[in-house]
mmCIF file of C-alpha atoms and ligand atoms in Angstrom:
data_model
loop_
_atom_site.group_PDB
_atom_site.id
_atom_site.type_symbol
_atom_site.label_atom_id
_atom_site.label_comp_id
_atom_site.label_asym_id
_atom_site.label_seq_id
_atom_site.Cartn_x
_atom_site.Cartn_y
_atom_site.Cartn_z
ATOM 1 C CA MET W 1 96.138 89.535 105.146
ATOM 2 C CA GLN W 2 92.674 89.999 106.394
ATOM 3 C CA GLN W 3 93.394 89.723 110.035
ATOM 4 C CA LYS W 4 96.010 92.466 109.509
ATOM 5 C CA ILE W 5 93.507 94.473 107.879
ATOM 6 C CA ASN W 6 91.022 94.237 110.743
ATOM 7 C CA GLU W 7 93.764 95.149 112.797
ATOM 8 C CA THR W 8 94.494 98.368 110.882
ATOM 9 C CA ILE W 9 90.571 99.513 110.303
ATOM 10 C CA SER W 10 89.702 98.948 114.070
ATOM 11 C CA PHE W 11 92.918 101.289 114.950
ATOM 12 C CA LEU W 12 91.880 104.135 112.817
ATOM 13 C CA LYS W 13 88.075 103.804 113.523
ATOM 14 C CA HIS W 14 89.121 104.657 117.005
ATOM 15 C CA LYS W 15 91.196 107.608 115.943
ATOM 16 C CA ILE W 16 88.925 108.731 113.139
ATOM 17 C CA SER W 17 85.193 109.855 113.635
ATOM 18 C CA ILE W 18 84.565 110.894 110.006
ATOM 19 C CA ASN W 19 83.086 108.017 106.935
ATOM 20 C CA PRO W 20 85.311 109.150 104.299
ATOM 21 C CA LEU W 21 84.236 108.906 101.091
ATOM 22 C CA VAL W 22 87.458 109.738 98.959
ATOM 23 C CA GLY W 23 90.853 108.429 98.995
ATOM 24 C CA ILE W 24 93.610 111.021 97.771
ATOM 25 C CA ILE W 25 97.300 109.826 97.402
ATOM 26 C CA LEU W 26 99.573 112.862 97.152
ATOM 27 C CA GLY W 27 102.773 112.411 94.756
ATOM 28 C CA THR W 28 106.602 113.744 95.025
ATOM 29 C CA GLY W 29 106.136 117.391 96.018
ATOM 30 C CA LEU W 30 102.355 117.687 96.027
ATOM 31 C CA ASN W 31 102.140 118.356 99.796
ATOM 32 C CA ASP W 32 100.183 121.332 99.601
ATOM 33 C CA LEU W 33 96.932 119.834 98.864
ATOM 34 C CA ALA W 34 97.450 118.509 102.403
ATOM 35 C CA THR W 35 97.325 122.318 103.389
ATOM 36 C CA GLU W 36 93.280 122.283 102.298
ATOM 37 C CA VAL W 37 92.225 119.729 104.620
ATOM 38 C CA GLU W 38 89.863 120.789 107.068
ATOM 39 C CA ASN W 39 89.340 119.193 110.826
ATOM 40 C CA LYS W 40 92.691 117.213 110.052
ATOM 41 C CA ILE W 41 93.663 114.395 112.204
ATOM 42 C CA GLU W 42 97.049 113.484 111.271
ATOM 43 C CA ILE W 43 98.501 109.735 112.193
ATOM 44 C CA LEU W 44 102.210 108.592 111.120
ATOM 45 C CA TYR W 45 102.353 105.610 109.340
ATOM 46 C CA GLU W 46 104.620 104.256 112.039
ATOM 47 C CA ASP W 47 102.166 104.309 114.442
ATOM 48 C CA ILE W 48 99.347 102.515 112.320
ATOM 49 C CA PRO W 49 99.305 98.780 112.578
ATOM 50 C CA GLY W 50 100.209 96.993 109.068
ATOM 51 C CA PHE W 51 101.647 100.198 107.472
ATOM 52 C CA VAL W 52 104.926 100.335 106.300
ATOM 53 C CA ARG W 53 107.086 103.549 106.183
ATOM 54 C CA SER W 54 107.704 105.488 103.601
ATOM 55 C CA THR W 55 111.462 106.408 102.410
ATOM 56 C CA ALA W 56 111.305 108.309 99.299
ATOM 57 C CA PRO W 57 112.429 111.697 98.955
ATOM 58 C CA SER W 58 109.948 114.136 100.040
ATOM 59 C CA HIS W 59 107.116 111.738 101.175
ATOM 60 C CA GLN W 60 105.899 112.687 104.573
ATOM 61 C CA GLY W 61 104.595 109.580 105.763
ATOM 62 C CA LYS W 62 101.215 110.273 107.121
ATOM 63 C CA LEU W 63 97.651 109.456 107.143
ATOM 64 C CA ILE W 64 95.378 112.903 107.125
ATOM 65 C CA ALA W 65 91.891 112.335 107.809
ATOM 66 C CA GLY W 66 89.499 115.353 107.429
ATOM 67 C CA THR W 67 87.254 117.223 105.188
ATOM 68 C CA ILE W 68 87.977 119.233 101.944
ATOM 69 C CA SER W 69 84.945 121.158 101.009
ATOM 70 C CA GLY W 70 82.718 119.543 103.636
ATOM 71 C CA MET W 71 83.338 116.151 101.969
ATOM 72 C CA PRO W 72 84.864 113.593 104.553
ATOM 73 C CA ILE W 73 88.542 112.359 102.667
ATOM 74 C CA LEU W 74 91.458 110.255 103.429
ATOM 75 C CA MET W 75 94.520 111.291 102.630
ATOM 76 C CA LEU W 76 98.308 109.420 102.022
ATOM 77 C CA GLN W 77 100.830 112.187 102.645
ATOM 78 C CA GLY W 78 103.727 109.767 101.003
ATOM 79 C CA ARG W 79 103.214 106.647 99.151
ATOM 80 C CA PHE W 80 104.746 103.398 99.345
ATOM 81 C CA HIS W 81 107.092 102.331 95.872
ATOM 82 C CA PHE W 82 108.339 98.938 94.742
ATOM 83 C CA TYR W 83 111.830 100.274 94.453
ATOM 84 C CA GLU W 84 111.779 101.169 98.238
ATOM 85 C CA GLY W 85 111.974 97.066 98.421
ATOM 86 C CA TYR W 86 108.403 96.652 99.858
ATOM 87 C CA THR W 87 106.389 94.000 98.272
ATOM 88 C CA MET W 88 103.382 94.785 96.179
ATOM 89 C CA GLU W 89 101.058 93.695 98.866
ATOM 90 C CA GLN W 90 102.725 96.428 101.102
ATOM 91 C CA VAL W 91 102.890 98.986 98.539
ATOM 92 C CA THR W 92 98.942 98.848 98.249
ATOM 93 C CA TYR W 93 97.919 97.826 101.577
ATOM 94 C CA PRO W 94 96.508 101.365 101.949
ATOM 95 C CA ILE W 95 94.163 101.094 99.056
ATOM 96 C CA ARG W 96 92.453 98.111 100.525
ATOM 97 C CA VAL W 97 92.388 99.900 104.315
ATOM 98 C CA PHE W 98 90.689 102.821 102.159
ATOM 99 C CA LYS W 99 87.951 100.266 100.699
ATOM 100 C CA LYS W 100 87.395 98.570 103.926
ATOM 101 C CA LEU W 101 86.856 102.190 105.551
ATOM 102 C CA GLY W 102 84.183 102.806 103.170
ATOM 103 C CA ILE W 103 85.941 104.661 100.466
ATOM 104 C CA LYS W 104 84.199 104.794 96.993
ATOM 105 C CA TYR W 105 86.748 107.289 94.878
ATOM 106 C CA LEU W 106 90.187 107.314 94.641
ATOM 107 C CA PHE W 107 92.462 110.413 93.325
ATOM 108 C CA VAL W 108 95.887 109.209 92.403
ATOM 109 C CA THR W 109 98.416 111.881 91.993
ATOM 110 C CA ASN W 110 101.938 111.265 91.024
ATOM 111 C CA ALA W 111 104.970 112.988 89.442
ATOM 112 C CA ALA W 112 106.171 111.655 86.001
ATOM 113 C CA GLY W 113 108.553 111.936 83.266
ATOM 114 C CA SER W 114 107.267 113.036 79.416
ATOM 115 C CA LEU W 115 107.735 110.945 76.291
ATOM 116 C CA ASN W 116 105.711 113.458 74.655
ATOM 117 C CA PRO W 117 107.023 116.881 73.480
ATOM 118 C CA THR W 118 103.926 118.461 73.869
ATOM 119 C CA MET W 119 103.743 117.424 77.754
ATOM 120 C CA ARG W 120 105.822 119.897 79.003
ATOM 121 C CA PRO W 121 107.509 120.155 82.678
ATOM 122 C CA GLY W 122 104.676 121.598 85.074
ATOM 123 C CA ASN W 123 101.919 120.834 83.080
ATOM 124 C CA LEU W 124 99.327 118.199 84.190
ATOM 125 C CA VAL W 125 98.222 115.164 82.700
ATOM 126 C CA LEU W 126 94.858 113.242 82.954
ATOM 127 C CA LEU W 127 95.096 109.489 82.749
ATOM 128 C CA ASN W 128 93.293 107.697 80.606
ATOM 129 C CA ASP W 129 95.354 104.788 80.404
ATOM 130 C CA HIS W 130 98.387 102.595 81.756
ATOM 131 C CA ILE W 131 101.156 99.948 80.570
ATOM 132 C CA ASN W 132 102.242 98.027 83.275
ATOM 133 C CA MET W 133 105.896 97.494 82.682
ATOM 134 C CA MET W 134 107.013 96.995 86.452
ATOM 135 C CA GLY W 135 107.045 93.028 85.480
ATOM 136 C CA THR W 136 104.648 92.085 88.140
ATOM 137 C CA ASN W 137 100.941 92.497 89.308
ATOM 138 C CA PRO W 138 99.815 93.225 92.825
ATOM 139 C CA LEU W 139 97.222 90.869 92.409
ATOM 140 C CA ILE W 140 99.491 87.915 92.103
ATOM 141 C CA GLY W 141 98.662 85.284 94.425
ATOM 142 C CA LYS W 142 95.220 83.872 96.160
ATOM 143 C CA ASN W 143 92.526 86.395 95.201
ATOM 144 C CA LEU W 144 91.062 88.205 97.608
ATOM 145 C CA ASP W 145 87.240 87.590 97.206
ATOM 146 C CA GLU W 146 85.768 89.763 99.386
ATOM 147 C CA TYR W 147 87.487 92.591 97.544
ATOM 148 C CA GLY W 148 86.524 91.317 94.042
ATOM 149 C CA GLU W 149 87.043 88.715 91.089
ATOM 150 C CA ARG W 150 90.074 86.718 90.433
ATOM 151 C CA PHE W 151 90.579 88.139 86.610
ATOM 152 C CA PRO W 152 88.963 91.885 86.934
ATOM 153 C CA SER W 153 88.807 93.910 84.027
ATOM 154 C CA MET W 154 91.074 96.809 83.122
ATOM 155 C CA ASN W 155 89.058 97.714 80.123
ATOM 156 C CA GLU W 156 88.638 101.560 81.310
ATOM 157 C CA PRO W 157 90.919 101.713 84.687
ATOM 158 C CA TYR W 158 90.171 105.378 85.140
ATOM 159 C CA ASP W 159 86.772 106.469 85.418
ATOM 160 C CA ASN W 160 85.152 108.220 82.656
ATOM 161 C CA GLU W 161 82.798 110.573 84.726
ATOM 162 C CA LEU W 162 85.638 111.746 86.867
ATOM 163 C CA GLN W 163 87.511 112.111 83.790
ATOM 164 C CA SER W 164 85.174 114.421 82.182
ATOM 165 C CA ILE W 165 84.294 116.497 85.273
ATOM 166 C CA ALA W 166 88.307 117.036 85.483
ATOM 167 C CA CYS W 167 88.451 117.727 81.745
ATOM 168 C CA SER W 168 85.214 120.596 81.673
ATOM 169 C CA PHE W 169 86.768 121.956 84.442
ATOM 170 C CA ALA W 170 90.383 122.256 83.344
ATOM 171 C CA GLU W 171 88.779 123.763 79.744
ATOM 172 C CA THR W 172 86.732 126.399 81.826
ATOM 173 C CA GLN W 173 89.457 127.351 83.909
ATOM 174 C CA ASN W 174 92.253 127.485 81.076
ATOM 175 C CA ILE W 175 94.167 124.721 82.530
ATOM 176 C CA ASP W 176 96.846 123.081 79.903
ATOM 177 C CA MET W 177 95.604 119.658 81.094
ATOM 178 C CA GLN W 178 96.094 116.517 78.141
ATOM 179 C CA GLN W 179 95.140 113.252 78.562
ATOM 180 C CA GLY W 180 97.584 110.783 78.244
ATOM 181 C CA VAL W 181 98.850 107.220 78.780
ATOM 182 C CA TYR W 182 100.979 106.337 81.893
ATOM 183 C CA CYS W 183 103.850 103.877 81.906
ATOM 184 C CA ALA W 184 104.687 102.595 85.062
ATOM 185 C CA VAL W 185 108.451 101.052 85.680
ATOM 186 C CA THR W 186 109.916 99.830 88.919
ATOM 187 C CA GLY W 187 112.658 102.266 89.161
ATOM 188 C CA PRO W 188 114.580 103.051 91.052
ATOM 189 C CA SER W 189 117.340 104.024 88.341
ATOM 190 C CA LEU W 190 115.724 106.368 85.452
ATOM 191 C CA GLU W 191 115.196 105.145 82.265
ATOM 192 C CA THR W 192 117.523 104.808 79.368
ATOM 193 C CA LYS W 193 117.147 106.679 75.966
ATOM 194 C CA ALA W 194 116.532 103.137 74.179
ATOM 195 C CA GLU W 195 113.958 102.291 77.237
ATOM 196 C CA CYS W 196 112.165 105.882 76.437
ATOM 197 C CA LYS W 197 112.056 105.465 72.649
ATOM 198 C CA LEU W 198 110.550 101.814 73.185
ATOM 199 C CA PHE W 199 107.806 103.231 75.765
ATOM 200 C CA ALA W 200 106.679 106.148 73.282
ATOM 201 C CA SER W 201 106.516 103.598 70.420
ATOM 202 C CA LEU W 202 104.096 101.670 72.509
ATOM 203 C CA GLY W 203 102.004 104.166 73.321
ATOM 204 C CA ALA W 204 103.034 105.560 76.368
ATOM 205 C CA ASP W 205 103.017 109.641 77.068
ATOM 206 C CA LEU W 206 104.359 109.333 80.425
ATOM 207 C CA VAL W 207 106.673 107.466 82.690
ATOM 208 C CA GLY W 208 106.843 106.978 86.596
ATOM 209 C CA MET W 209 107.592 104.541 89.466
ATOM 210 C CA SER W 210 104.310 104.513 90.945
ATOM 211 C CA THR W 211 100.321 104.758 90.482
ATOM 212 C CA VAL W 212 99.696 101.482 88.705
ATOM 213 C CA PRO W 213 99.819 98.957 91.152
ATOM 214 C CA GLU W 214 97.279 101.215 93.380
ATOM 215 C CA VAL W 215 95.139 101.507 90.188
ATOM 216 C CA ILE W 216 94.902 97.880 89.617
ATOM 217 C CA VAL W 217 94.440 97.116 93.359
ATOM 218 C CA ALA W 218 91.898 100.148 93.543
ATOM 219 C CA VAL W 219 89.847 98.501 90.155
ATOM 220 C CA HIS W 220 89.972 94.809 91.694
ATOM 221 C CA SER W 221 88.007 96.701 94.870
ATOM 222 C CA GLY W 222 85.413 98.563 92.591
ATOM 223 C CA LEU W 223 86.948 102.043 93.372
ATOM 224 C CA LYS W 224 86.264 104.628 91.004
ATOM 225 C CA VAL W 225 89.763 105.878 89.982
ATOM 226 C CA LEU W 226 90.945 109.485 88.781
ATOM 227 C CA ALA W 227 94.567 109.834 88.411
ATOM 228 C CA ILE W 228 96.610 113.122 87.698
ATOM 229 C CA SER W 229 100.251 113.552 86.881
ATOM 230 C CA VAL W 230 102.600 116.014 87.205
ATOM 231 C CA VAL W 231 105.494 116.159 84.580
ATOM 232 C CA THR W 232 108.444 117.277 86.491
ATOM 233 C CA ASN W 233 110.770 116.712 83.423
ATOM 234 C CA LEU W 234 111.302 115.554 79.400
ATOM 235 C CA SER W 235 112.542 112.250 79.806
ATOM 236 C CA ASN W 236 116.007 111.623 78.187
ATOM 237 C CA ILE W 237 115.211 111.238 74.716
ATOM 238 C CA PHE W 238 114.717 114.944 74.351
ATOM 239 C CA HIS W 239 117.729 116.313 76.019
ATOM 240 C CA ASP W 240 121.430 114.783 77.358
ATOM 241 C CA GLN W 241 121.052 116.398 81.006
ATOM 242 C CA ALA W 242 120.361 114.223 83.835
ATOM 243 C CA HIS W 243 117.526 115.422 86.048
ATOM 244 C CA SER W 244 117.709 116.074 89.658
ATOM 245 C CA GLN W 245 115.177 115.431 92.131
ATOM 246 C CA GLU W 246 115.427 119.154 92.760
ATOM 247 C CA GLU W 247 114.115 119.662 89.499
ATOM 248 C CA ILE W 248 111.277 117.300 90.030
ATOM 249 C CA ARG W 249 110.343 119.080 92.994
ATOM 250 C CA ASP W 250 110.028 122.390 91.729
ATOM 251 C CA ASN W 251 108.136 121.618 88.680
ATOM 252 C CA ALA W 252 105.698 119.694 90.877
ATOM 253 C CA LYS W 253 105.046 122.854 92.854
ATOM 254 C CA ILE W 254 104.305 124.946 89.407
ATOM 255 C CA ALA W 255 101.078 122.536 88.921
ATOM 256 C CA SER W 256 100.352 122.302 92.074
ATOM 257 C CA ASN W 257 97.987 124.967 92.410
ATOM 258 C CA ASN W 258 95.852 123.797 89.457
ATOM 259 C CA LEU W 259 95.746 120.206 90.793
ATOM 260 C CA ILE W 260 94.351 121.520 93.851
ATOM 261 C CA ASN W 261 91.515 123.396 92.191
ATOM 262 C CA ILE W 262 90.960 120.598 89.708
ATOM 263 C CA ILE W 263 90.732 118.343 93.030
ATOM 264 C CA LYS W 264 88.432 120.680 95.100
ATOM 265 C CA HIS W 265 85.922 120.997 91.934
ATOM 266 C CA ILE W 266 85.509 117.158 91.476
ATOM 267 C CA ILE W 267 84.977 116.992 94.901
ATOM 268 C CA ASN W 268 81.953 119.763 95.189
ATOM 269 C CA GLU W 269 80.559 117.737 92.026
ATOM 270 C CA LEU W 270 81.167 114.534 94.011
ATOM 271 C CA LYS W 271 79.244 116.052 97.253
ATOM 272 C CA LEU W 272 76.423 117.056 94.789
ATOM 273 C CA LYS W 273 76.139 113.686 93.820
ATOM 274 C CA GLU W 274 76.269 111.855 97.157
ATOM 275 C CA ASN W 275 73.562 114.259 98.780
HETATM 276 N N1 LIG P 1 110.998 108.641 84.939
HETATM 277 C C1 LIG P 1 110.484 107.982 86.111
HETATM 278 N N2 LIG P 1 110.088 108.108 87.088
HETATM 279 C C2 LIG P 1 110.103 109.533 87.278
HETATM 280 C C3 LIG P 1 110.420 110.477 86.265
HETATM 281 C C4 LIG P 1 111.189 110.056 85.219
HETATM 282 O O1 LIG P 1 111.675 110.884 84.097
HETATM 283 N N3 LIG P 1 110.169 111.755 86.374
HETATM 284 C C5 LIG P 1 109.502 111.726 87.855
HETATM 285 N N4 LIG P 1 109.134 110.319 88.378
#
């Protein structure tokens, strides 16, 4: 794996002239954030050695390098999901590449279903913890000691300082953003009512099919993580209608502006800190 990563790194270093500090993963329907990137270089995943292709609906499958408010960033427009048939190693591969390229902060976004009636479609939820219901873990196998330890702590996977910057900004801007716990499932079938009830009873507010593998690998590698979900639908404990991909994309759009503003604000704060 290390040799493959070295190939990816040397390919990307030839293409990208910046030294990125922030990595951003765009979830379903959140592509608008990509339009905020300046001095953009876009590279299709299929052209990057070591990357697989993203096949999920509305995931574009390219790496974007550039700046947001002057901060050098790398963005994954389209992520890899376990339900696409990729291994956990493939799903989380870009995170290890980010780490080797010098990224310190990882911002993860996703579309999620709500298990909490106060978290409505179109709302943003800042993740403060997660439950891994995927039945596997991306760190299974030989530990990659150059990234992190065998048994990394998951006591606080989501960085407290980043969370407090995000919350204070949301408050000053009157953005309705609660904090919550995300439960990750493999999909691709959506949850049954009984499963939704189970996850809610365990303390989950949201359910989705991504994020947790990437966060585990990021924490293992020592990255500081911030994750924000866009609630795209109420889970089916609250209603009887099947939800469509269109509904999920439309609701992601509603929240997208607020999300862009929050991320830009955090980047500005980090810029002050890093200078
Ligand atoms: N369940 C799982 N994943 C999802 C959902 C959901 O209700 N909505 C968006 N992603």
